[in-house]
PDB file of C-alpha atoms in Angstrom:
ATOM      1  CA  MET A   9     -44.271  33.570 -25.070  1.00 47.00           C
ATOM      2  CA  ASP A  10     -40.770  31.323 -24.701  1.00 53.00           C
ATOM      3  CA  SER A  11     -41.600  29.178 -22.913  1.00 65.00           C
ATOM      4  CA  VAL A  12     -44.209  27.598 -25.578  1.00 71.00           C
ATOM      5  CA  ASN A  13     -43.632  24.364 -27.451  1.00 76.00           C
ATOM      6  CA  TRP A  14     -44.622  24.769 -30.861  1.00 79.00           C
ATOM      7  CA  GLY A  15     -43.575  21.561 -31.538  1.00 81.00           C
ATOM      8  CA  LEU A  16     -46.399  19.913 -29.511  1.00 82.00           C
ATOM      9  CA  ILE A  17     -48.890  22.993 -30.735  1.00 85.00           C
ATOM     10  CA  MET A  18     -48.780  21.480 -34.910  1.00 88.00           C
ATOM     11  CA  PRO A  19     -49.966  18.992 -34.564  1.00 88.00           C
ATOM     12  CA  LEU A  20     -53.847  20.883 -33.069  1.00 89.00           C
ATOM     13  CA  LEU A  21     -53.081  23.137 -36.869  1.00 90.00           C
ATOM     14  CA  ILE A  22     -52.446  20.274 -38.692  1.00 92.00           C
ATOM     15  CA  LEU A  23     -55.768  18.505 -37.407  1.00 92.00           C
ATOM     16  CA  GLN A  24     -57.504  21.505 -37.678  1.00 91.00           C
ATOM     17  CA  ALA A  25     -55.836  21.549 -40.850  1.00 92.00           C
ATOM     18  CA  LEU A  26     -56.919  18.325 -42.258  1.00 92.00           C
ATOM     19  CA  LEU A  27     -60.878  18.376 -41.281  1.00 92.00           C
ATOM     20  CA  ALA A  28     -61.415  21.658 -43.069  1.00 91.00           C
ATOM     21  CA  ILE A  29     -59.682  19.277 -45.403  1.00 92.00           C
ATOM     22  CA  ILE A  30     -61.886  16.944 -45.363  1.00 91.00           C
ATOM     23  CA  GLY A  31     -64.367  18.196 -44.800  1.00 91.00           C
ATOM     24  CA  LEU A  32     -63.857  21.262 -48.328  1.00 91.00           C
ATOM     25  CA  ILE A  33     -63.208  17.626 -50.465  1.00 91.00           C
ATOM     26  CA  SER A  34     -67.319  16.840 -49.292  1.00 89.00           C
ATOM     27  CA  LEU A  35     -67.625  19.280 -50.287  1.00 89.00           C
ATOM     28  CA  ALA A  36     -66.391  19.875 -53.707  1.00 88.00           C
ATOM     29  CA  LYS A  37     -68.275  16.209 -54.242  1.00 87.00           C
ATOM     30  CA  VAL A  38     -71.763  16.898 -52.675  1.00 84.00           C
ATOM     31  CA  GLU A  39     -74.394  17.913 -55.588  1.00 82.00           C
ATOM     32  CA  HIS A  40     -76.640  20.247 -52.768  1.00 83.00           C
ATOM     33  CA  THR A  41     -76.382  21.778 -48.993  1.00 84.00           C
ATOM     34  CA  ARG A  42     -78.691  23.009 -46.246  1.00 83.00           C
ATOM     35  CA  GLY A  43     -78.236  26.285 -47.352  1.00 83.00           C
ATOM     36  CA  PRO A  44     -75.928  28.093 -49.787  1.00 87.00           C
ATOM     37  CA  LYS A  45     -72.962  26.421 -50.905  1.00 86.00           C
ATOM     38  CA  TRP A  46     -70.809  29.298 -50.528  1.00 88.00           C
ATOM     39  CA  LEU A  47     -72.041  29.643 -47.471  1.00 89.00           C
ATOM     40  CA  TRP A  48     -70.747  27.033 -45.759  1.00 89.00           C
ATOM     41  CA  LEU A  49     -67.243  27.240 -47.809  1.00 90.00           C
ATOM     42  CA  ILE A  50     -66.845  30.433 -45.797  1.00 90.00           C
ATOM     43  CA  ILE A  51     -67.567  28.598 -42.687  1.00 90.00           C
ATOM     44  CA  LEU A  52     -64.968  25.763 -43.561  1.00 89.00           C
ATOM     45  CA  ILE A  53     -62.498  27.327 -44.272  1.00 89.00           C
ATOM     46  CA  PHE A  54     -62.670  30.357 -41.587  1.00 88.00           C
ATOM     47  CA  GLY A  55     -64.393  28.259 -38.824  1.00 84.00           C
ATOM     48  CA  ASN A  56     -61.531  26.220 -37.134  1.00 83.00           C
ATOM     49  CA  LEU A  57     -62.642  23.577 -35.239  1.00 87.00           C
ATOM     50  CA  LEU A  58     -66.270  24.227 -34.524  1.00 88.00           C
ATOM     51  CA  GLY A  59     -66.679  25.018 -38.065  1.00 89.00           C
ATOM     52  CA  SER A  60     -65.969  21.925 -39.426  1.00 89.00           C
ATOM     53  CA  ILE A  61     -68.220  19.525 -37.119  1.00 88.00           C
ATOM     54  CA  VAL A  62     -71.259  22.220 -37.771  1.00 87.00           C
ATOM     55  CA  TYR A  63     -70.861  21.646 -41.555  1.00 89.00           C
ATOM     56  CA  PHE A  64     -70.032  17.837 -40.961  1.00 88.00           C
ATOM     57  CA  THR A  65     -73.647  17.469 -38.817  1.00 84.00           C
ATOM     58  CA  VAL A  66     -75.362  20.570 -39.820  1.00 83.00           C
ATOM     59  CA  GLY A  67     -74.709  21.231 -43.411  1.00 82.00           C
ATOM     60  CA  ARG A  68     -74.863  17.374 -45.186  1.00 80.00           C
ATOM     61  CA  LYS A  69     -78.030  16.464 -46.519  1.00 74.00           C
ATOM     62  CA  ASP A  70     -76.666  12.480 -45.615  1.00 64.00           C
ATOM     63  CA  ILE A  71     -75.671  12.742 -43.216  1.00 51.00           C
TER      64      ILE A  71
ATOM     65  CA  MET B  16     -75.137 -13.980 -38.132  1.00 76.00           C
ATOM     66  CA  LYS B  17     -73.600 -13.555 -42.433  1.00 84.00           C
ATOM     67  CA  SER B  18     -76.761 -10.967 -43.032  1.00 85.00           C
ATOM     68  CA  VAL B  19     -75.575  -9.362 -39.697  1.00 88.00           C
ATOM     69  CA  TRP B  20     -72.138  -9.252 -41.348  1.00 91.00           C
ATOM     70  CA  VAL B  21     -73.234  -8.083 -44.455  1.00 89.00           C
ATOM     71  CA  PHE B  22     -75.406  -5.764 -43.197  1.00 87.00           C
ATOM     72  CA  TYR B  23     -72.175  -4.225 -41.465  1.00 92.00           C
ATOM     73  CA  GLN B  24     -70.393  -4.663 -44.403  1.00 93.00           C
ATOM     74  CA  LYS B  25     -72.413  -2.377 -45.372  1.00 89.00           C
ATOM     75  CA  GLU B  26     -72.365   0.645 -42.683  1.00 89.00           C
ATOM     76  CA  MET B  27     -69.089   0.519 -42.209  1.00 92.00           C
ATOM     77  CA  LEU B  28     -69.325   2.088 -46.159  1.00 92.00           C
ATOM     78  CA  GLU B  29     -71.523   4.029 -45.732  1.00 88.00           C
ATOM     79  CA  LEU B  30     -69.667   5.553 -42.491  1.00 89.00           C
ATOM     80  CA  LEU B  31     -67.047   6.542 -44.436  1.00 90.00           C
ATOM     81  CA  ARG B  32     -68.784   7.548 -47.136  1.00 88.00           C
ATOM     82  CA  SER B  33     -70.189   9.827 -45.246  1.00 86.00           C
ATOM     83  CA  TYR B  34     -67.131  10.840 -43.457  1.00 89.00           C
ATOM     84  CA  LYS B  35     -68.580   9.852 -40.798  1.00 90.00           C
ATOM     85  CA  LEU B  36     -65.203   7.538 -39.710  1.00 91.00           C
ATOM     86  CA  LEU B  37     -62.765  10.308 -40.853  1.00 92.00           C
ATOM     87  CA  TRP B  38     -64.369  13.543 -38.572  1.00 92.00           C
ATOM     88  CA  ILE B  39     -64.968  11.850 -35.541  1.00 93.00           C
ATOM     89  CA  PRO B  40     -62.228  10.973 -34.720  1.00 94.00           C
ATOM     90  CA  VAL B  41     -60.179  13.532 -35.505  1.00 94.00           C
ATOM     91  CA  VAL B  42     -62.406  15.373 -33.576  1.00 93.00           C
ATOM     92  CA  PHE B  43     -61.157  12.275 -30.701  1.00 94.00           C
ATOM     93  CA  ILE B  44     -57.953  12.720 -31.251  1.00 94.00           C
ATOM     94  CA  ILE B  45     -58.585  17.629 -30.968  1.00 93.00           C
ATOM     95  CA  LEU B  46     -60.013  17.358 -28.131  1.00 92.00           C
ATOM     96  CA  GLY B  47     -58.261  14.696 -26.802  1.00 92.00           C
ATOM     97  CA  ILE B  48     -55.063  17.244 -27.670  1.00 92.00           C
ATOM     98  CA  MET B  49     -57.093  20.593 -26.538  1.00 90.00           C
ATOM     99  CA  GLN B  50     -57.559  19.336 -22.412  1.00 89.00           C
ATOM    100  CA  PRO B  51     -53.317  19.011 -21.544  1.00 89.00           C
ATOM    101  CA  LEU B  52     -52.689  21.650 -23.621  1.00 90.00           C
ATOM    102  CA  THR B  53     -55.115  23.882 -22.856  1.00 88.00           C
ATOM    103  CA  THR B  54     -53.333  22.768 -18.280  1.00 87.00           C
ATOM    104  CA  TYR B  55     -50.368  23.183 -19.125  1.00 87.00           C
ATOM    105  CA  TYR B  56     -49.793  26.545 -20.746  1.00 85.00           C
ATOM    106  CA  MET B  57     -53.116  27.988 -18.636  1.00 83.00           C
ATOM    107  CA  PRO B  58     -51.063  31.029 -17.441  1.00 81.00           C
ATOM    108  CA  GLU B  59     -49.040  31.275 -20.780  1.00 81.00           C
ATOM    109  CA  ILE B  60     -53.128  32.025 -21.732  1.00 81.00           C
ATOM    110  CA  LEU B  61     -54.291  34.316 -19.468  1.00 80.00           C
ATOM    111  CA  LYS B  62     -50.901  36.350 -19.346  1.00 79.00           C
ATOM    112  CA  ALA B  63     -52.157  35.672 -23.594  1.00 81.00           C
ATOM    113  CA  SER B  64     -55.175  37.712 -22.978  1.00 79.00           C
ATOM    114  CA  GLY B  65     -54.456  40.690 -20.853  1.00 75.00           C
ATOM    115  CA  ASN B  66     -55.794  42.111 -17.886  1.00 75.00           C
ATOM    116  CA  VAL B  67     -54.733  38.624 -15.127  1.00 75.00           C
ATOM    117  CA  PRO B  68     -54.507  40.336 -11.313  1.00 75.00           C
ATOM    118  CA  PRO B  69     -50.434  39.870  -9.708  1.00 71.00           C
ATOM    119  CA  GLY B  70     -49.942  37.292  -7.970  1.00 74.00           C
ATOM    120  CA  LEU B  71     -52.981  34.547  -9.251  1.00 72.00           C
ATOM    121  CA  LEU B  72     -50.706  33.312 -12.349  1.00 72.00           C
ATOM    122  CA  GLU B  73     -48.148  32.034  -8.687  1.00 75.00           C
ATOM    123  CA  GLY B  74     -50.951  29.890  -7.164  1.00 74.00           C
ATOM    124  CA  TYR B  75     -51.770  27.680 -10.511  1.00 78.00           C
ATOM    125  CA  VAL B  76     -50.750  24.403  -9.913  1.00 79.00           C
ATOM    126  CA  ILE B  77     -50.808  22.358 -12.570  1.00 81.00           C
ATOM    127  CA  PRO B  78     -52.738  19.092 -11.924  1.00 83.00           C
ATOM    128  CA  GLY B  79     -51.411  15.370 -11.760  1.00 85.00           C
ATOM    129  CA  ALA B  80     -51.478  14.179 -14.835  1.00 86.00           C
ATOM    130  CA  ALA B  81     -54.437  11.309 -14.045  1.00 88.00           C
ATOM    131  CA  THR B  82     -56.677  14.008 -13.664  1.00 88.00           C
ATOM    132  CA  VAL B  83     -55.614  15.949 -16.846  1.00 89.00           C
ATOM    133  CA  MET B  84     -56.688  12.671 -18.210  1.00 90.00           C
ATOM    134  CA  ALA B  85     -60.192  12.272 -16.385  1.00 90.00           C
ATOM    135  CA  GLN B  86     -60.074  15.863 -17.939  1.00 89.00           C
ATOM    136  CA  ALA B  87     -59.687  14.999 -21.005  1.00 91.00           C
ATOM    137  CA  LEU B  88     -62.555  12.099 -20.327  1.00 91.00           C
ATOM    138  CA  GLY B  89     -64.982  14.863 -19.438  1.00 90.00           C
ATOM    139  CA  GLN B  90     -64.656  16.677 -22.984  1.00 89.00           C
ATOM    140  CA  TYR B  91     -66.088  13.108 -24.261  1.00 91.00           C
ATOM    141  CA  GLY B  92     -68.690  13.617 -22.265  1.00 88.00           C
ATOM    142  CA  SER B  93     -69.681  16.252 -23.096  1.00 87.00           C
ATOM    143  CA  MET B  94     -68.285  17.344 -27.065  1.00 88.00           C
ATOM    144  CA  GLY B  95     -68.196  14.352 -28.209  1.00 89.00           C
ATOM    145  CA  MET B  96     -71.451  12.926 -26.921  1.00 90.00           C
ATOM    146  CA  LEU B  97     -72.706  14.977 -28.415  1.00 90.00           C
ATOM    147  CA  VAL B  98     -71.726  14.892 -32.001  1.00 90.00           C
ATOM    148  CA  LEU B  99     -71.995  10.878 -31.465  1.00 90.00           C
ATOM    149  CA  ALA B 100     -75.401  11.305 -30.839  1.00 90.00           C
ATOM    150  CA  LEU B 101     -75.726  13.601 -33.923  1.00 88.00           C
ATOM    151  CA  ALA B 102     -73.847  10.993 -36.087  1.00 86.00           C
ATOM    152  CA  THR B 103     -76.128   8.580 -35.153  1.00 87.00           C
ATOM    153  CA  MET B 104     -79.894   9.959 -35.414  1.00 86.00           C
ATOM    154  CA  ASN B 105     -80.417  10.235 -38.886  1.00 82.00           C
ATOM    155  CA  SER B 106     -78.960   6.602 -38.956  1.00 82.00           C
ATOM    156  CA  LEU B 107     -81.902   4.511 -38.523  1.00 83.00           C
ATOM    157  CA  SER B 108     -84.801   7.260 -39.801  1.00 82.00           C
ATOM    158  CA  GLY B 109     -83.051   7.947 -42.786  1.00 80.00           C
ATOM    159  CA  GLU B 110     -83.298   5.247 -43.854  1.00 81.00           C
ATOM    160  CA  ARG B 111     -87.605   5.649 -43.035  1.00 81.00           C
ATOM    161  CA  TYR B 112     -87.007   8.843 -44.959  1.00 80.00           C
ATOM    162  CA  SER B 113     -84.980   7.682 -47.986  1.00 78.00           C
ATOM    163  CA  GLY B 114     -88.096   4.654 -47.952  1.00 77.00           C
ATOM    164  CA  THR B 115     -84.801   1.925 -48.597  1.00 79.00           C
ATOM    165  CA  VAL B 116     -85.538   0.383 -45.794  1.00 79.00           C
ATOM    166  CA  GLU B 117     -88.623  -1.241 -46.808  1.00 79.00           C
ATOM    167  CA  MET B 118     -86.473  -2.268 -49.442  1.00 78.00           C
ATOM    168  CA  VAL B 119     -84.670  -4.499 -47.462  1.00 77.00           C
ATOM    169  CA  LEU B 120     -87.464  -5.509 -45.000  1.00 75.00           C
ATOM    170  CA  VAL B 121     -89.753  -7.029 -47.165  1.00 77.00           C
ATOM    171  CA  ARG B 122     -86.475  -8.906 -47.744  1.00 77.00           C
ATOM    172  CA  PRO B 123     -86.536 -12.307 -45.593  1.00 76.00           C
ATOM    173  CA  LEU B 124     -84.585 -10.319 -43.103  1.00 78.00           C
ATOM    174  CA  THR B 125     -85.772  -9.714 -39.054  1.00 82.00           C
ATOM    175  CA  PRO B 126     -85.678  -5.463 -38.456  1.00 84.00           C
ATOM    176  CA  ALA B 127     -83.292  -7.240 -35.646  1.00 87.00           C
ATOM    177  CA  THR B 128     -80.312  -7.541 -38.048  1.00 88.00           C
ATOM    178  CA  LEU B 129     -80.676  -4.049 -39.491  1.00 88.00           C
ATOM    179  CA  VAL B 130     -80.317  -2.368 -36.107  1.00 90.00           C
ATOM    180  CA  ILE B 131     -77.964  -5.273 -34.433  1.00 92.00           C
ATOM    181  CA  ALA B 132     -75.040  -4.054 -37.575  1.00 92.00           C
ATOM    182  CA  LYS B 133     -76.572  -0.883 -37.545  1.00 91.00           C
ATOM    183  CA  TRP B 134     -75.195  -0.113 -33.983  1.00 93.00           C
ATOM    184  CA  ALA B 135     -72.055  -2.731 -34.080  1.00 94.00           C
ATOM    185  CA  ALA B 136     -70.711   0.191 -36.404  1.00 94.00           C
ATOM    186  CA  LEU B 137     -70.899   2.379 -34.807  1.00 93.00           C
ATOM    187  CA  LEU B 138     -70.033   0.875 -31.533  1.00 95.00           C
ATOM    188  CA  THR B 139     -67.075   0.505 -33.913  1.00 95.00           C
ATOM    189  CA  LEU B 140     -66.783   3.552 -34.901  1.00 94.00           C
ATOM    190  CA  LEU B 141     -66.785   4.365 -30.938  1.00 94.00           C
ATOM    191  CA  MET B 142     -63.805   1.832 -30.088  1.00 95.00           C
ATOM    192  CA  ILE B 143     -62.102   4.039 -32.973  1.00 95.00           C
ATOM    193  CA  ALA B 144     -62.964   7.383 -32.552  1.00 95.00           C
ATOM    194  CA  LEU B 145     -62.097   7.055 -28.199  1.00 94.00           C
ATOM    195  CA  GLY B 146     -59.621   5.228 -28.745  1.00 94.00           C
ATOM    196  CA  LEU B 147     -57.017   7.293 -30.481  1.00 95.00           C
ATOM    197  CA  GLY B 148     -58.620  10.469 -29.018  1.00 94.00           C
ATOM    198  CA  ALA B 149     -57.457   8.602 -25.436  1.00 93.00           C
ATOM    199  CA  ILE B 150     -54.053   8.083 -26.539  1.00 94.00           C
ATOM    200  CA  ALA B 151     -53.807  10.806 -28.036  1.00 93.00           C
ATOM    201  CA  ALA B 152     -54.864  12.635 -24.216  1.00 93.00           C
ATOM    202  CA  GLY B 153     -52.826  10.436 -23.177  1.00 92.00           C
ATOM    203  CA  TYR B 154     -49.717  10.762 -25.001  1.00 92.00           C
ATOM    204  CA  TYR B 155     -49.833  14.528 -24.534  1.00 91.00           C
ATOM    205  CA  ILE B 156     -49.523  14.016 -20.848  1.00 91.00           C
ATOM    206  CA  GLU B 157     -46.983  12.121 -20.899  1.00 90.00           C
ATOM    207  CA  GLN B 158     -44.866  14.498 -22.467  1.00 87.00           C
ATOM    208  CA  LEU B 159     -46.249  17.906 -20.503  1.00 86.00           C
ATOM    209  CA  ILE B 160     -47.324  17.155 -17.329  1.00 86.00           C
ATOM    210  CA  GLY B 161     -45.711  12.865 -15.933  1.00 83.00           C
ATOM    211  CA  SER B 162     -46.362   9.705 -15.898  1.00 85.00           C
ATOM    212  CA  LEU B 163     -49.727   8.229 -16.492  1.00 85.00           C
ATOM    213  CA  SER B 164     -51.065   3.969 -15.792  1.00 85.00           C
ATOM    214  CA  TRP B 165     -51.830   2.862 -19.666  1.00 87.00           C
ATOM    215  CA  SER B 166     -53.873  -0.520 -18.455  1.00 88.00           C
ATOM    216  CA  THR B 167     -55.513   1.934 -16.334  1.00 89.00           C
ATOM    217  CA  VAL B 168     -56.002   4.752 -19.100  1.00 90.00           C
ATOM    218  CA  LEU B 169     -57.605   1.820 -21.106  1.00 92.00           C
ATOM    219  CA  ALA B 170     -59.525   0.652 -18.284  1.00 90.00           C
ATOM    220  CA  ALA B 171     -61.170   4.095 -17.516  1.00 91.00           C
ATOM    221  CA  ALA B 172     -61.228   5.081 -21.697  1.00 92.00           C
ATOM    222  CA  SER B 173     -63.828   1.335 -22.186  1.00 92.00           C
ATOM    223  CA  ILE B 174     -65.492   2.489 -18.717  1.00 92.00           C
ATOM    224  CA  TYR B 175     -66.160   6.206 -20.702  1.00 92.00           C
ATOM    225  CA  GLY B 176     -66.664   4.011 -24.283  1.00 93.00           C
ATOM    226  CA  LEU B 177     -70.261   2.185 -22.228  1.00 93.00           C
ATOM    227  CA  TRP B 178     -71.436   5.615 -20.985  1.00 93.00           C
ATOM    228  CA  LEU B 179     -71.621   7.051 -24.775  1.00 93.00           C
ATOM    229  CA  LEU B 180     -72.628   4.065 -25.929  1.00 94.00           C
ATOM    230  CA  CYS B 181     -75.933   3.922 -23.650  1.00 93.00           C
ATOM    231  CA  ALA B 182     -76.462   7.541 -24.814  1.00 93.00           C
ATOM    232  CA  VAL B 183     -76.264   6.541 -29.185  1.00 93.00           C
ATOM    233  CA  SER B 184     -77.845   3.142 -28.535  1.00 94.00           C
ATOM    234  CA  MET B 185     -80.900   5.533 -26.805  1.00 93.00           C
ATOM    235  CA  THR B 186     -80.323   8.222 -29.888  1.00 92.00           C
ATOM    236  CA  LEU B 187     -80.411   5.263 -32.345  1.00 92.00           C
ATOM    237  CA  LEU B 188     -83.916   3.799 -30.474  1.00 92.00           C
ATOM    238  CA  PHE B 189     -85.350   7.722 -30.904  1.00 91.00           C
ATOM    239  CA  SER B 190     -84.432   7.369 -34.656  1.00 89.00           C
ATOM    240  CA  ALA B 191     -85.920   3.777 -35.623  1.00 87.00           C
ATOM    241  CA  PHE B 192     -89.714   5.765 -34.796  1.00 86.00           C
ATOM    242  CA  LEU B 193     -88.634  10.140 -34.607  1.00 85.00           C
ATOM    243  CA  ARG B 194     -87.115  12.388 -37.383  1.00 85.00           C
ATOM    244  CA  ALA B 195     -83.845  12.519 -36.967  1.00 84.00           C
ATOM    245  CA  PRO B 196     -83.175  16.239 -34.927  1.00 85.00           C
ATOM    246  CA  VAL B 197     -86.145  14.851 -32.973  1.00 89.00           C
ATOM    247  CA  ALA B 198     -84.531  11.460 -31.813  1.00 88.00           C
ATOM    248  CA  ALA B 199     -80.671  13.882 -31.617  1.00 88.00           C
ATOM    249  CA  PHE B 200     -82.207  16.033 -29.009  1.00 90.00           C
ATOM    250  CA  LEU B 201     -84.731  13.230 -27.153  1.00 91.00           C
ATOM    251  CA  GLY B 202     -80.988  11.111 -27.003  1.00 90.00           C
ATOM    252  CA  LEU B 203     -79.300  13.804 -24.990  1.00 91.00           C
ATOM    253  CA  LEU B 204     -82.221  14.327 -22.844  1.00 92.00           C
ATOM    254  CA  LEU B 205     -82.245  11.530 -22.212  1.00 92.00           C
ATOM    255  CA  THR B 206     -78.931  11.469 -21.465  1.00 91.00           C
ATOM    256  CA  ALA B 207     -79.141  15.129 -19.300  1.00 90.00           C
ATOM    257  CA  GLY B 208     -81.851  13.903 -16.993  1.00 91.00           C
ATOM    258  CA  LEU B 209     -80.392  10.907 -16.301  1.00 90.00           C
ATOM    259  CA  ALA B 210     -76.228  12.805 -15.527  1.00 89.00           C
ATOM    260  CA  LEU B 211     -78.441  14.673 -13.665  1.00 90.00           C
ATOM    261  CA  ALA B 212     -80.295  12.669 -11.708  1.00 90.00           C
ATOM    262  CA  HIS B 213     -77.434  10.704  -9.998  1.00 87.00           C
ATOM    263  CA  SER B 214     -74.985  14.700  -9.942  1.00 86.00           C
ATOM    264  CA  LEU B 215     -78.116  15.638  -7.671  1.00 88.00           C
ATOM    265  CA  LEU B 216     -79.060  11.786  -5.781  1.00 85.00           C
ATOM    266  CA  PRO B 217     -75.598   9.303  -6.569  1.00 82.00           C
ATOM    267  CA  SER B 218     -76.307   6.734  -3.659  1.00 82.00           C
ATOM    268  CA  TRP B 219     -79.209   5.887  -4.635  1.00 82.00           C
ATOM    269  CA  LEU B 220     -78.362   5.479  -8.742  1.00 80.00           C
ATOM    270  CA  ASP B 221     -75.332   4.391  -8.261  1.00 81.00           C
ATOM    271  CA  TRP B 222     -76.745   1.341 -10.112  1.00 84.00           C
ATOM    272  CA  THR B 223     -77.610   3.488 -13.440  1.00 86.00           C
ATOM    273  CA  PRO B 224     -75.427   3.632 -15.859  1.00 88.00           C
ATOM    274  CA  ALA B 225     -74.403   7.666 -15.238  1.00 87.00           C
ATOM    275  CA  ALA B 226     -72.888   6.414 -12.535  1.00 86.00           C
ATOM    276  CA  LEU B 227     -69.868   4.999 -15.176  1.00 88.00           C
ATOM    277  CA  PRO B 228     -68.129   8.134 -15.901  1.00 88.00           C
ATOM    278  CA  ASP B 229     -67.445   8.756 -12.416  1.00 86.00           C
ATOM    279  CA  LEU B 230     -66.202   5.817 -11.703  1.00 87.00           C
ATOM    280  CA  SER B 231     -64.213   6.246 -14.548  1.00 88.00           C
ATOM    281  CA  ALA B 232     -62.895   9.130 -12.800  1.00 87.00           C
ATOM    282  CA  GLN B 233     -62.358   6.762  -9.583  1.00 87.00           C
ATOM    283  CA  VAL B 234     -59.978   4.685 -11.943  1.00 87.00           C
ATOM    284  CA  LEU B 235     -58.059   6.944 -13.222  1.00 87.00           C
ATOM    285  CA  LEU B 236     -57.133   9.098 -10.517  1.00 85.00           C
ATOM    286  CA  GLN B 237     -57.070   5.132  -8.343  1.00 81.00           C
ATOM    287  CA  ALA B 238     -59.344   5.988  -5.488  1.00 72.00           C
ATOM    288  CA  GLY B 239     -59.985   3.555  -3.535  1.00 70.00           C
ATOM    289  CA  SER B 240     -62.559   0.184  -5.008  1.00 74.00           C
ATOM    290  CA  VAL B 241     -65.062   0.752  -7.035  1.00 76.00           C
ATOM    291  CA  SER B 242     -68.103  -2.114  -7.529  1.00 81.00           C
ATOM    292  CA  LEU B 243     -68.626  -1.575 -11.181  1.00 83.00           C
ATOM    293  CA  VAL B 244     -70.710  -4.836 -11.471  1.00 86.00           C
ATOM    294  CA  GLY B 245     -74.404  -2.709 -10.847  1.00 88.00           C
ATOM    295  CA  PRO B 246     -73.511   0.287 -14.199  1.00 88.00           C
ATOM    296  CA  CYS B 247     -72.329  -2.845 -15.878  1.00 90.00           C
ATOM    297  CA  LEU B 248     -74.826  -4.161 -15.738  1.00 92.00           C
ATOM    298  CA  SER B 249     -77.978  -2.343 -15.922  1.00 92.00           C
ATOM    299  CA  ALA B 250     -76.130  -0.899 -19.290  1.00 92.00           C
ATOM    300  CA  GLY B 251     -76.190  -3.917 -20.814  1.00 94.00           C
ATOM    301  CA  ILE B 252     -79.739  -4.217 -20.244  1.00 94.00           C
ATOM    302  CA  LEU B 253     -80.372  -0.351 -21.489  1.00 94.00           C
ATOM    303  CA  ILE B 254     -78.299  -1.169 -24.640  1.00 94.00           C
ATOM    304  CA  LEU B 255     -80.510  -4.082 -24.929  1.00 95.00           C
ATOM    305  CA  ILE B 256     -83.988  -2.795 -23.914  1.00 94.00           C
ATOM    306  CA  CYS B 257     -82.946   0.509 -26.449  1.00 93.00           C
ATOM    307  CA  MET B 258     -82.001  -2.424 -29.361  1.00 93.00           C
ATOM    308  CA  GLY B 259     -84.820  -4.727 -29.299  1.00 93.00           C
ATOM    309  CA  GLY B 260     -87.309  -1.689 -29.550  1.00 93.00           C
ATOM    310  CA  ALA B 261     -85.428  -0.104 -32.108  1.00 91.00           C
ATOM    311  CA  SER B 262     -86.179  -3.944 -33.783  1.00 89.00           C
ATOM    312  CA  LEU B 263     -89.319  -3.874 -32.825  1.00 88.00           C
ATOM    313  CA  LEU B 264     -90.783  -0.018 -33.995  1.00 88.00           C
ATOM    314  CA  ILE B 265     -88.848   0.575 -36.580  1.00 84.00           C
ATOM    315  CA  ARG B 266     -91.175  -2.804 -37.923  1.00 78.00           C
ATOM    316  CA  ARG B 267     -94.232  -1.107 -37.260  1.00 78.00           C
ATOM    317  CA  ASN B 268     -92.681   2.967 -38.544  1.00 70.00           C
ATOM    318  CA  ILE B 269     -91.173   1.954 -42.128  1.00 65.00           C
ATOM    319  CA  LEU B 270     -93.712   4.551 -43.567  1.00 63.00           C
ATOM    320  CA  PRO B 271     -93.040   8.662 -42.113  1.00 59.00           C
ATOM    321  CA  ASN B 272     -95.730   9.244 -40.252  1.00 52.00           C
TER     322      ASN B 272
END
């Protein structure tokens, strides 16, 4: 894996983290989600890109 | 006209408050970056997953810059369209179910004002997301694969954007009289049906909006002259029908049935 330029992959990881952080902020602010809140917390932290998309599209009631 | 502008500003604020203006562009940028990265590092990814037959990787040639850009735009046709339809589905039906549309429409406003403002806000969101995504994809392609002509990228992204806008407009139409999930489902189904019909009968249906993704790829690959008039015109008519239909139907379906 020496040939992989991590400088190019880092922005991808940062953006995914940013998406999860936006999701976590919205989860902290919102009163009710579809389904239990703790489940969305786990999905946002461990779900990567798809987890965040599913949270924003399905989890939020006021999408 | 002034009321459309006021409504548009309210819609943009709502897109920001519901985080759509943040998360949808970020998803589009991630999708745009991922395509060149996975194409470039495909041998590494295969090696890391193990069990690669010997000799397979020697034959791997990285596709040209324009091809990868076309593939990146193709990502927006599947994943991006899904995200956009899901983000659009609630725009009119949410207002109906929460009862705000009644309060809006008892004022001296036409339903068309509401629909145009919603549509313009969604168009802004689409342009921001697709623009940032295409720039990110283009930057990565320049870094990893080869140089691109940015004017063709702009043209191809605009053509692809028109196709996405058709899908968004159809979802908006359905959300004027159906529940949100049904609206998203029908919008996506109709878009997919149109795309399927075009892929089965390309010569008959090359004037429909479904020809736009193919034309976008042709513009990128500079494969001869492309006739854009038919698809662009039919896309414009489709969008106008959707907005007119949404304006008519929302007046009749204020109360959710």
